[in-house]
Amino acid sequence: MSGAYSRSSGLVQRRTTAVTSATAEITGDELDEKLNGEVEEDHDSKETRLTLMEEVLLLGLKDREGYTSFWNDCISSGLRGCILIELSLRGRVELEKAGMRRRSLTNRKVICRNDQPTGDVLLDEALRHIKETQPPETVQSWIEYLSGETWNPLKLRYQLRNVRERLAKNLVEKGVCTTEKQNFLLFDMTTHPLTDNVVKQRLIKRVQDSVLSRWTNDAHRMDRRMLSLIYLAHSSDVLENAFAPLSDDDYEVAMKRVRELLDLDFDVESMKEGTNELMWAVISAMSK
């Protein structure tokens, strides 16, 4: 596995500073809802809807500066993991069947389940690559291909370029961020400072509540999107930003419960009834 997204099972220490043809006539949004079947219980219909990728990036963006930490070398592959899970939650891709010998998550291939466009450029670009690739590839391979971290020059065409910038522009279009130019001595950089702090604070509150007031002690009773966000935010090294504002006691409880999630046997979890196997495959790949 590429070192850029290899992660140990431990958590980072707290920082001192808060940081199918039958569906052909159904619209994209209706199809997503039917195939996914997951609408968060307390989700306000008027609230700005963000993809997993946008949520992870928003957690990583510095509010005033408008860019992610220069020292964060995990978020790039983490965002590609988000893309795969988002496609799975929308019913577009899935893992091939386990077979009689019950192959592990890491050995099973990603296959296209439905090639109807999602309306999101990044998702549709990744979906097109997955659909056109034969033979199919594993989750681990797709994370490497989409992030451009493969050693195979024939696979470099799969790389999704400027993902952070494209996601930041999505956040600008949704009124969450704005666009500015900042000078860093030797170069100028486009940044995206926060303009709507309410959206980010709601996101942080939902992440905090999921491991505090709404904790179920059972990963399969948690909302899949939130469960995925916790795992992928951790793999992207931005989960700390959601927990830093907590009191010391709540922080310890939150970190303890995230460790419990990280200690799960992902192959075992993927075999439980009604689970999303591709979600667990991505989590497994990103947590190693």
PDB file of N, CA and C in Angstrom, residues 42-127:
ATOM      1  N   ASP A  42     -31.871  13.735  11.842  1.00  0.00           N
ATOM      2  CA  ASP A  42     -32.058  15.133  12.212  1.00  0.00           C
ATOM      3  C   ASP A  42     -31.642  16.082  11.087  1.00  0.00           C
ATOM      4  N   HIS A  43     -31.587  15.581   9.869  1.00  0.00           N
ATOM      5  CA  HIS A  43     -31.114  16.415   8.759  1.00  0.00           C
ATOM      6  C   HIS A  43     -32.206  17.377   8.315  1.00  0.00           C
ATOM      7  N   ASP A  44     -31.921  18.646   8.405  1.00  0.00           N
ATOM      8  CA  ASP A  44     -32.860  19.675   7.995  1.00  0.00           C
ATOM      9  C   ASP A  44     -32.807  19.803   6.474  1.00  0.00           C
ATOM     10  N   SER A  45     -33.973  19.744   5.831  1.00  0.00           N
ATOM     11  CA  SER A  45     -34.013  19.799   4.376  1.00  0.00           C
ATOM     12  C   SER A  45     -33.472  21.115   3.837  1.00  0.00           C
ATOM     13  N   LYS A  46     -33.473  22.163   4.664  1.00  0.00           N
ATOM     14  CA  LYS A  46     -32.969  23.458   4.228  1.00  0.00           C
ATOM     15  C   LYS A  46     -31.471  23.592   4.460  1.00  0.00           C
ATOM     16  N   GLU A  47     -30.887  22.643   5.152  1.00  0.00           N
ATOM     17  CA  GLU A  47     -29.468  22.717   5.451  1.00  0.00           C
ATOM     18  C   GLU A  47     -28.646  22.431   4.195  1.00  0.00           C
ATOM     19  N   THR A  48     -27.523  23.124   4.051  1.00  0.00           N
ATOM     20  CA  THR A  48     -26.661  22.899   2.908  1.00  0.00           C
ATOM     21  C   THR A  48     -26.182  21.461   2.892  1.00  0.00           C
ATOM     22  N   ARG A  49     -26.445  20.753   1.790  1.00  0.00           N
ATOM     23  CA  ARG A  49     -26.064  19.353   1.692  1.00  0.00           C
ATOM     24  C   ARG A  49     -24.661  19.241   1.126  1.00  0.00           C
ATOM     25  N   LEU A  50     -23.814  18.562   1.840  1.00  0.00           N
ATOM     26  CA  LEU A  50     -22.421  18.386   1.428  1.00  0.00           C
ATOM     27  C   LEU A  50     -22.132  16.914   1.168  1.00  0.00           C
ATOM     28  N   THR A  51     -21.225  16.649   0.248  1.00  0.00           N
ATOM     29  CA  THR A  51     -20.766  15.279   0.029  1.00  0.00           C
ATOM     30  C   THR A  51     -19.744  14.919   1.102  1.00  0.00           C
ATOM     31  N   LEU A  52     -19.416  13.639   1.206  1.00  0.00           N
ATOM     32  CA  LEU A  52     -18.392  13.215   2.161  1.00  0.00           C
ATOM     33  C   LEU A  52     -17.069  13.932   1.892  1.00  0.00           C
ATOM     34  N   MET A  53     -16.750  14.076   0.611  1.00  0.00           N
ATOM     35  CA  MET A  53     -15.489  14.733   0.268  1.00  0.00           C
ATOM     36  C   MET A  53     -15.470  16.169   0.757  1.00  0.00           C
ATOM     37  N   GLU A  54     -16.585  16.871   0.561  1.00  0.00           N
ATOM     38  CA  GLU A  54     -16.661  18.270   0.987  1.00  0.00           C
ATOM     39  C   GLU A  54     -16.618  18.389   2.500  1.00  0.00           C
ATOM     40  N   GLU A  55     -17.233  17.439   3.193  1.00  0.00           N
ATOM     41  CA  GLU A  55     -17.219  17.484   4.655  1.00  0.00           C
ATOM     42  C   GLU A  55     -15.816  17.272   5.210  1.00  0.00           C
ATOM     43  N   VAL A  56     -15.091  16.304   4.655  1.00  0.00           N
ATOM     44  CA  VAL A  56     -13.716  16.064   5.109  1.00  0.00           C
ATOM     45  C   VAL A  56     -12.838  17.276   4.821  1.00  0.00           C
ATOM     46  N   LEU A  57     -12.978  17.847   3.626  1.00  0.00           N
ATOM     47  CA  LEU A  57     -12.179  19.038   3.301  1.00  0.00           C
ATOM     48  C   LEU A  57     -12.541  20.197   4.218  1.00  0.00           C
ATOM     49  N   LEU A  58     -13.829  20.382   4.493  1.00  0.00           N
ATOM     50  CA  LEU A  58     -14.268  21.484   5.358  1.00  0.00           C
ATOM     51  C   LEU A  58     -13.695  21.341   6.758  1.00  0.00           C
ATOM     52  N   LEU A  59     -13.627  20.105   7.254  1.00  0.00           N
ATOM     53  CA  LEU A  59     -13.014  19.881   8.569  1.00  0.00           C
ATOM     54  C   LEU A  59     -11.526  20.219   8.554  1.00  0.00           C
ATOM     55  N   GLY A  60     -10.896  20.047   7.402  1.00  0.00           N
ATOM     56  CA  GLY A  60      -9.463  20.302   7.301  1.00  0.00           C
ATOM     57  C   GLY A  60      -9.097  21.738   6.993  1.00  0.00           C
ATOM     58  N   LEU A  61     -10.026  22.512   6.433  1.00  0.00           N
ATOM     59  CA  LEU A  61      -9.727  23.901   6.065  1.00  0.00           C
ATOM     60  C   LEU A  61      -9.598  24.796   7.295  1.00  0.00           C
ATOM     61  N   LYS A  62      -8.587  25.621   7.318  1.00  0.00           N
ATOM     62  CA  LYS A  62      -8.461  26.627   8.366  1.00  0.00           C
ATOM     63  C   LYS A  62      -9.484  27.726   8.074  1.00  0.00           C
ATOM     64  N   ASP A  63     -10.248  28.100   9.091  1.00  0.00           N
ATOM     65  CA  ASP A  63     -11.374  29.011   8.880  1.00  0.00           C
ATOM     66  C   ASP A  63     -10.972  30.318   8.209  1.00  0.00           C
ATOM     67  N   ARG A  64      -9.980  31.002   8.735  1.00  0.00           N
ATOM     68  CA  ARG A  64      -9.595  32.316   8.219  1.00  0.00           C
ATOM     69  C   ARG A  64      -8.618  32.221   7.061  1.00  0.00           C
ATOM     70  N   GLU A  65      -7.670  31.276   7.167  1.00  0.00           N
ATOM     71  CA  GLU A  65      -6.649  31.163   6.136  1.00  0.00           C
ATOM     72  C   GLU A  65      -7.198  30.562   4.843  1.00  0.00           C
ATOM     73  N   GLY A  66      -8.132  29.596   4.986  1.00  0.00           N
ATOM     74  CA  GLY A  66      -8.767  29.024   3.801  1.00  0.00           C
ATOM     75  C   GLY A  66      -7.971  27.961   3.084  1.00  0.00           C
ATOM     76  N   TYR A  67      -7.049  27.303   3.785  1.00  0.00           N
ATOM     77  CA  TYR A  67      -6.309  26.191   3.188  1.00  0.00           C
ATOM     78  C   TYR A  67      -6.051  25.134   4.246  1.00  0.00           C
ATOM     79  N   THR A  68      -5.699  23.922   3.802  1.00  0.00           N
ATOM     80  CA  THR A  68      -5.414  22.832   4.736  1.00  0.00           C
ATOM     81  C   THR A  68      -3.959  22.918   5.191  1.00  0.00           C
ATOM     82  N   SER A  69      -3.660  22.221   6.253  1.00  0.00           N
ATOM     83  CA  SER A  69      -2.304  22.238   6.789  1.00  0.00           C
ATOM     84  C   SER A  69      -1.293  21.754   5.752  1.00  0.00           C
ATOM     85  N   PHE A  70      -0.169  22.482   5.635  1.00  0.00           N
ATOM     86  CA  PHE A  70       0.875  22.072   4.705  1.00  0.00           C
ATOM     87  C   PHE A  70       1.506  20.742   5.111  1.00  0.00           C
ATOM     88  N   TRP A  71       1.337  20.372   6.384  1.00  0.00           N
ATOM     89  CA  TRP A  71       1.958  19.147   6.896  1.00  0.00           C
ATOM     90  C   TRP A  71       1.044  17.935   6.750  1.00  0.00           C
ATOM     91  N   ASN A  72      -0.164  18.140   6.250  1.00  0.00           N
ATOM     92  CA  ASN A  72      -1.109  17.036   6.124  1.00  0.00           C
ATOM     93  C   ASN A  72      -0.888  16.318   4.791  1.00  0.00           C
ATOM     94  N   ASP A  73      -0.262  15.129   4.865  1.00  0.00           N
ATOM     95  CA  ASP A  73      -0.010  14.359   3.648  1.00  0.00           C
ATOM     96  C   ASP A  73      -0.982  13.191   3.506  1.00  0.00           C
ATOM     97  N   CYS A  74      -2.054  13.197   4.315  1.00  0.00           N
ATOM     98  CA  CYS A  74      -3.017  12.094   4.309  1.00  0.00           C
ATOM     99  C   CYS A  74      -4.336  12.459   3.632  1.00  0.00           C
ATOM    100  N   ILE A  75      -4.647  13.735   3.569  1.00  0.00           N
ATOM    101  CA  ILE A  75      -5.978  14.142   3.120  1.00  0.00           C
ATOM    102  C   ILE A  75      -6.210  13.831   1.639  1.00  0.00           C
ATOM    103  N   SER A  76      -5.155  13.822   0.831  1.00  0.00           N
ATOM    104  CA  SER A  76      -5.313  13.553  -0.591  1.00  0.00           C
ATOM    105  C   SER A  76      -5.907  12.169  -0.839  1.00  0.00           C
ATOM    106  N   SER A  77      -5.295  11.136  -0.259  1.00  0.00           N
ATOM    107  CA  SER A  77      -5.819   9.779  -0.422  1.00  0.00           C
ATOM    108  C   SER A  77      -7.133   9.617   0.328  1.00  0.00           C
ATOM    109  N   GLY A  78      -7.286  10.331   1.442  1.00  0.00           N
ATOM    110  CA  GLY A  78      -8.536  10.267   2.201  1.00  0.00           C
ATOM    111  C   GLY A  78      -9.723  10.736   1.380  1.00  0.00           C
ATOM    112  N   LEU A  79      -9.516  11.794   0.589  1.00  0.00           N
ATOM    113  CA  LEU A  79     -10.592  12.306  -0.261  1.00  0.00           C
ATOM    114  C   LEU A  79     -10.961  11.306  -1.350  1.00  0.00           C
ATOM    115  N   ARG A  80      -9.978  10.545  -1.855  1.00  0.00           N
ATOM    116  CA  ARG A  80     -10.285   9.506  -2.848  1.00  0.00           C
ATOM    117  C   ARG A  80     -11.097   8.383  -2.208  1.00  0.00           C
ATOM    118  N   GLY A  81     -10.797   8.052  -0.952  1.00  0.00           N
ATOM    119  CA  GLY A  81     -11.603   7.074  -0.234  1.00  0.00           C
ATOM    120  C   GLY A  81     -13.033   7.558  -0.075  1.00  0.00           C
ATOM    121  N   CYS A  82     -13.181   8.851   0.185  1.00  0.00           N
ATOM    122  CA  CYS A  82     -14.517   9.454   0.297  1.00  0.00           C
ATOM    123  C   CYS A  82     -15.289   9.307  -1.005  1.00  0.00           C
ATOM    124  N   ILE A  83     -14.604   9.479  -2.129  1.00  0.00           N
ATOM    125  CA  ILE A  83     -15.259   9.373  -3.433  1.00  0.00           C
ATOM    126  C   ILE A  83     -15.818   7.974  -3.637  1.00  0.00           C
ATOM    127  N   LEU A  84     -15.037   6.951  -3.282  1.00  0.00           N
ATOM    128  CA  LEU A  84     -15.495   5.571  -3.446  1.00  0.00           C
ATOM    129  C   LEU A  84     -16.700   5.279  -2.556  1.00  0.00           C
ATOM    130  N   ILE A  85     -16.655   5.743  -1.312  1.00  0.00           N
ATOM    131  CA  ILE A  85     -17.774   5.493  -0.398  1.00  0.00           C
ATOM    132  C   ILE A  85     -19.004   6.279  -0.849  1.00  0.00           C
ATOM    133  N   GLU A  86     -18.819   7.505  -1.292  1.00  0.00           N
ATOM    134  CA  GLU A  86     -19.947   8.304  -1.764  1.00  0.00           C
ATOM    135  C   GLU A  86     -20.621   7.623  -2.960  1.00  0.00           C
ATOM    136  N   LEU A  87     -19.842   7.077  -3.857  1.00  0.00           N
ATOM    137  CA  LEU A  87     -20.399   6.344  -4.997  1.00  0.00           C
ATOM    138  C   LEU A  87     -21.156   5.106  -4.520  1.00  0.00           C
ATOM    139  N   SER A  88     -20.643   4.461  -3.510  1.00  0.00           N
ATOM    140  CA  SER A  88     -21.307   3.267  -2.967  1.00  0.00           C
ATOM    141  C   SER A  88     -22.609   3.630  -2.274  1.00  0.00           C
ATOM    142  N   LEU A  89     -22.595   4.690  -1.468  1.00  0.00           N
ATOM    143  CA  LEU A  89     -23.807   5.116  -0.768  1.00  0.00           C
ATOM    144  C   LEU A  89     -24.886   5.561  -1.750  1.00  0.00           C
ATOM    145  N   ARG A  90     -24.478   6.015  -2.931  1.00  0.00           N
ATOM    146  CA  ARG A  90     -25.430   6.434  -3.948  1.00  0.00           C
ATOM    147  C   ARG A  90     -25.831   5.287  -4.882  1.00  0.00           C
ATOM    148  N   GLY A  91     -25.363   4.074  -4.559  1.00  0.00           N
ATOM    149  CA  GLY A  91     -25.765   2.903  -5.317  1.00  0.00           C
ATOM    150  C   GLY A  91     -25.104   2.753  -6.671  1.00  0.00           C
ATOM    151  N   ARG A  92     -23.979   3.432  -6.903  1.00  0.00           N
ATOM    152  CA  ARG A  92     -23.328   3.370  -8.208  1.00  0.00           C
ATOM    153  C   ARG A  92     -22.290   2.256  -8.310  1.00  0.00           C
ATOM    154  N   VAL A  93     -21.597   1.949  -7.220  1.00  0.00           N
ATOM    155  CA  VAL A  93     -20.578   0.893  -7.239  1.00  0.00           C
ATOM    156  C   VAL A  93     -20.767  -0.025  -6.036  1.00  0.00           C
ATOM    157  N   GLU A  94     -20.181  -1.216  -6.134  1.00  0.00           N
ATOM    158  CA  GLU A  94     -20.238  -2.189  -5.040  1.00  0.00           C
ATOM    159  C   GLU A  94     -19.065  -3.135  -5.160  1.00  0.00           C
ATOM    160  N   LEU A  95     -18.857  -3.948  -4.117  1.00  0.00           N
ATOM    161  CA  LEU A  95     -17.827  -4.978  -4.177  1.00  0.00           C
ATOM    162  C   LEU A  95     -18.388  -6.205  -4.863  1.00  0.00           C
ATOM    163  N   GLU A  96     -17.534  -6.915  -5.606  1.00  0.00           N
ATOM    164  CA  GLU A  96     -17.962  -8.179  -6.190  1.00  0.00           C
ATOM    165  C   GLU A  96     -18.291  -9.160  -5.068  1.00  0.00           C
ATOM    166  N   LYS A  97     -19.056 -10.199  -5.387  1.00  0.00           N
ATOM    167  CA  LYS A  97     -19.474 -11.175  -4.380  1.00  0.00           C
ATOM    168  C   LYS A  97     -18.266 -11.848  -3.738  1.00  0.00           C
ATOM    169  N   ALA A  98     -18.422 -12.189  -2.467  1.00  0.00           N
ATOM    170  CA  ALA A  98     -17.310 -12.774  -1.721  1.00  0.00           C
ATOM    171  C   ALA A  98     -16.959 -14.170  -2.205  1.00  0.00           C
ATOM    172  N   GLY A  99     -17.952 -14.928  -2.704  1.00  0.00           N
ATOM    173  CA  GLY A  99     -17.695 -16.287  -3.176  1.00  0.00           C
ATOM    174  C   GLY A  99     -17.688 -17.290  -2.036  1.00  0.00           C
ATOM    175  N   MET A 100     -17.602 -18.547  -2.400  1.00  0.00           N
ATOM    176  CA  MET A 100     -17.659 -19.634  -1.416  1.00  0.00           C
ATOM    177  C   MET A 100     -16.508 -19.579  -0.420  1.00  0.00           C
ATOM    178  N   ARG A 101     -15.351 -19.144  -0.895  1.00  0.00           N
ATOM    179  CA  ARG A 101     -14.177 -19.132  -0.016  1.00  0.00           C
ATOM    180  C   ARG A 101     -14.089 -17.862   0.821  1.00  0.00           C
ATOM    181  N   ARG A 102     -15.057 -16.988   0.635  1.00  0.00           N
ATOM    182  CA  ARG A 102     -15.147 -15.752   1.417  1.00  0.00           C
ATOM    183  C   ARG A 102     -13.833 -14.972   1.413  1.00  0.00           C
ATOM    184  N   ARG A 103     -13.510 -14.417   0.251  1.00  0.00           N
ATOM    185  CA  ARG A 103     -12.296 -13.626   0.132  1.00  0.00           C
ATOM    186  C   ARG A 103     -12.358 -12.378   1.012  1.00  0.00           C
ATOM    187  N   SER A 104     -11.217 -11.912   1.422  1.00  0.00           N
ATOM    188  CA  SER A 104     -11.158 -10.738   2.291  1.00  0.00           C
ATOM    189  C   SER A 104     -11.558  -9.492   1.514  1.00  0.00           C
ATOM    190  N   LEU A 105     -11.892  -8.437   2.235  1.00  0.00           N
ATOM    191  CA  LEU A 105     -12.296  -7.179   1.624  1.00  0.00           C
ATOM    192  C   LEU A 105     -11.230  -6.637   0.680  1.00  0.00           C
ATOM    193  N   THR A 106      -9.980  -6.772   1.062  1.00  0.00           N
ATOM    194  CA  THR A 106      -8.894  -6.181   0.278  1.00  0.00           C
ATOM    195  C   THR A 106      -8.655  -6.901  -1.045  1.00  0.00           C
ATOM    196  N   ASN A 107      -9.165  -8.140  -1.179  1.00  0.00           N
ATOM    197  CA  ASN A 107      -8.940  -8.917  -2.403  1.00  0.00           C
ATOM    198  C   ASN A 107     -10.114  -8.867  -3.376  1.00  0.00           C
ATOM    199  N   ARG A 108     -11.202  -8.250  -2.971  1.00  0.00           N
ATOM    200  CA  ARG A 108     -12.391  -8.203  -3.827  1.00  0.00           C
ATOM    201  C   ARG A 108     -12.396  -6.931  -4.674  1.00  0.00           C
ATOM    202  N   LYS A 109     -12.934  -7.059  -5.884  1.00  0.00           N
ATOM    203  CA  LYS A 109     -12.864  -5.975  -6.859  1.00  0.00           C
ATOM    204  C   LYS A 109     -14.085  -5.048  -6.790  1.00  0.00           C
ATOM    205  N   VAL A 110     -13.873  -3.805  -7.182  1.00  0.00           N
ATOM    206  CA  VAL A 110     -14.945  -2.810  -7.245  1.00  0.00           C
ATOM    207  C   VAL A 110     -15.610  -2.911  -8.619  1.00  0.00           C
ATOM    208  N   ILE A 111     -16.927  -3.064  -8.640  1.00  0.00           N
ATOM    209  CA  ILE A 111     -17.643  -3.158  -9.907  1.00  0.00           C
ATOM    210  C   ILE A 111     -18.721  -2.081  -9.987  1.00  0.00           C
ATOM    211  N   CYS A 112     -19.044  -1.689 -11.204  1.00  0.00           N
ATOM    212  CA  CYS A 112     -20.069  -0.670 -11.429  1.00  0.00           C
ATOM    213  C   CYS A 112     -21.444  -1.311 -11.304  1.00  0.00           C
ATOM    214  N   ARG A 113     -22.271  -0.752 -10.448  1.00  0.00           N
ATOM    215  CA  ARG A 113     -23.623  -1.254 -10.231  1.00  0.00           C
ATOM    216  C   ARG A 113     -24.640  -0.495 -11.070  1.00  0.00           C
ATOM    217  N   ASN A 114     -24.443   0.789 -11.208  1.00  0.00           N
ATOM    218  CA  ASN A 114     -25.344   1.629 -11.987  1.00  0.00           C
ATOM    219  C   ASN A 114     -24.531   2.803 -12.516  1.00  0.00           C
ATOM    220  N   ASP A 115     -24.555   2.996 -13.823  1.00  0.00           N
ATOM    221  CA  ASP A 115     -23.700   4.034 -14.403  1.00  0.00           C
ATOM    222  C   ASP A 115     -24.414   5.350 -14.661  1.00  0.00           C
ATOM    223  N   GLN A 116     -25.602   5.536 -14.063  1.00  0.00           N
ATOM    224  CA  GLN A 116     -26.295   6.820 -14.231  1.00  0.00           C
ATOM    225  C   GLN A 116     -25.509   7.921 -13.538  1.00  0.00           C
ATOM    226  N   PRO A 117     -25.269   9.038 -14.219  1.00  0.00           N
ATOM    227  CA  PRO A 117     -24.498  10.133 -13.623  1.00  0.00           C
ATOM    228  C   PRO A 117     -25.106  10.618 -12.307  1.00  0.00           C
ATOM    229  N   THR A 118     -24.236  11.048 -11.426  1.00  0.00           N
ATOM    230  CA  THR A 118     -24.676  11.556 -10.121  1.00  0.00           C
ATOM    231  C   THR A 118     -24.929  13.054 -10.156  1.00  0.00           C
ATOM    232  N   GLY A 119     -24.358  13.733 -11.150  1.00  0.00           N
ATOM    233  CA  GLY A 119     -24.466  15.187 -11.195  1.00  0.00           C
ATOM    234  C   GLY A 119     -23.278  15.872 -10.560  1.00  0.00           C
ATOM    235  N   ASP A 120     -22.393  15.080  -9.918  1.00  0.00           N
ATOM    236  CA  ASP A 120     -21.170  15.619  -9.331  1.00  0.00           C
ATOM    237  C   ASP A 120     -20.010  15.244 -10.250  1.00  0.00           C
ATOM    238  N   VAL A 121     -19.250  16.236 -10.706  1.00  0.00           N
ATOM    239  CA  VAL A 121     -18.203  16.008 -11.701  1.00  0.00           C
ATOM    240  C   VAL A 121     -17.157  15.012 -11.225  1.00  0.00           C
ATOM    241  N   LEU A 122     -16.675  15.161  -9.989  1.00  0.00           N
ATOM    242  CA  LEU A 122     -15.660  14.251  -9.472  1.00  0.00           C
ATOM    243  C   LEU A 122     -16.181  12.823  -9.374  1.00  0.00           C
ATOM    244  N   LEU A 123     -17.385  12.660  -8.844  1.00  0.00           N
ATOM    245  CA  LEU A 123     -17.976  11.330  -8.718  1.00  0.00           C
ATOM    246  C   LEU A 123     -18.171  10.695 -10.086  1.00  0.00           C
ATOM    247  N   ASP A 124     -18.652  11.467 -11.037  1.00  0.00           N
ATOM    248  CA  ASP A 124     -18.914  10.921 -12.365  1.00  0.00           C
ATOM    249  C   ASP A 124     -17.618  10.565 -13.091  1.00  0.00           C
ATOM    250  N   GLU A 125     -16.570  11.329 -12.857  1.00  0.00           N
ATOM    251  CA  GLU A 125     -15.276  11.020 -13.462  1.00  0.00           C
ATOM    252  C   GLU A 125     -14.732   9.705 -12.917  1.00  0.00           C
ATOM    253  N   ALA A 126     -14.804   9.526 -11.600  1.00  0.00           N
ATOM    254  CA  ALA A 126     -14.347   8.286 -10.984  1.00  0.00           C
ATOM    255  C   ALA A 126     -15.220   7.113 -11.422  1.00  0.00           C
ATOM    256  N   LEU A 127     -16.522   7.321 -11.485  1.00  0.00           N
ATOM    257  CA  LEU A 127     -17.445   6.264 -11.896  1.00  0.00           C
ATOM    258  C   LEU A 127     -17.148   5.802 -13.323  1.00  0.00           C
TER     259      LEU A 127
END
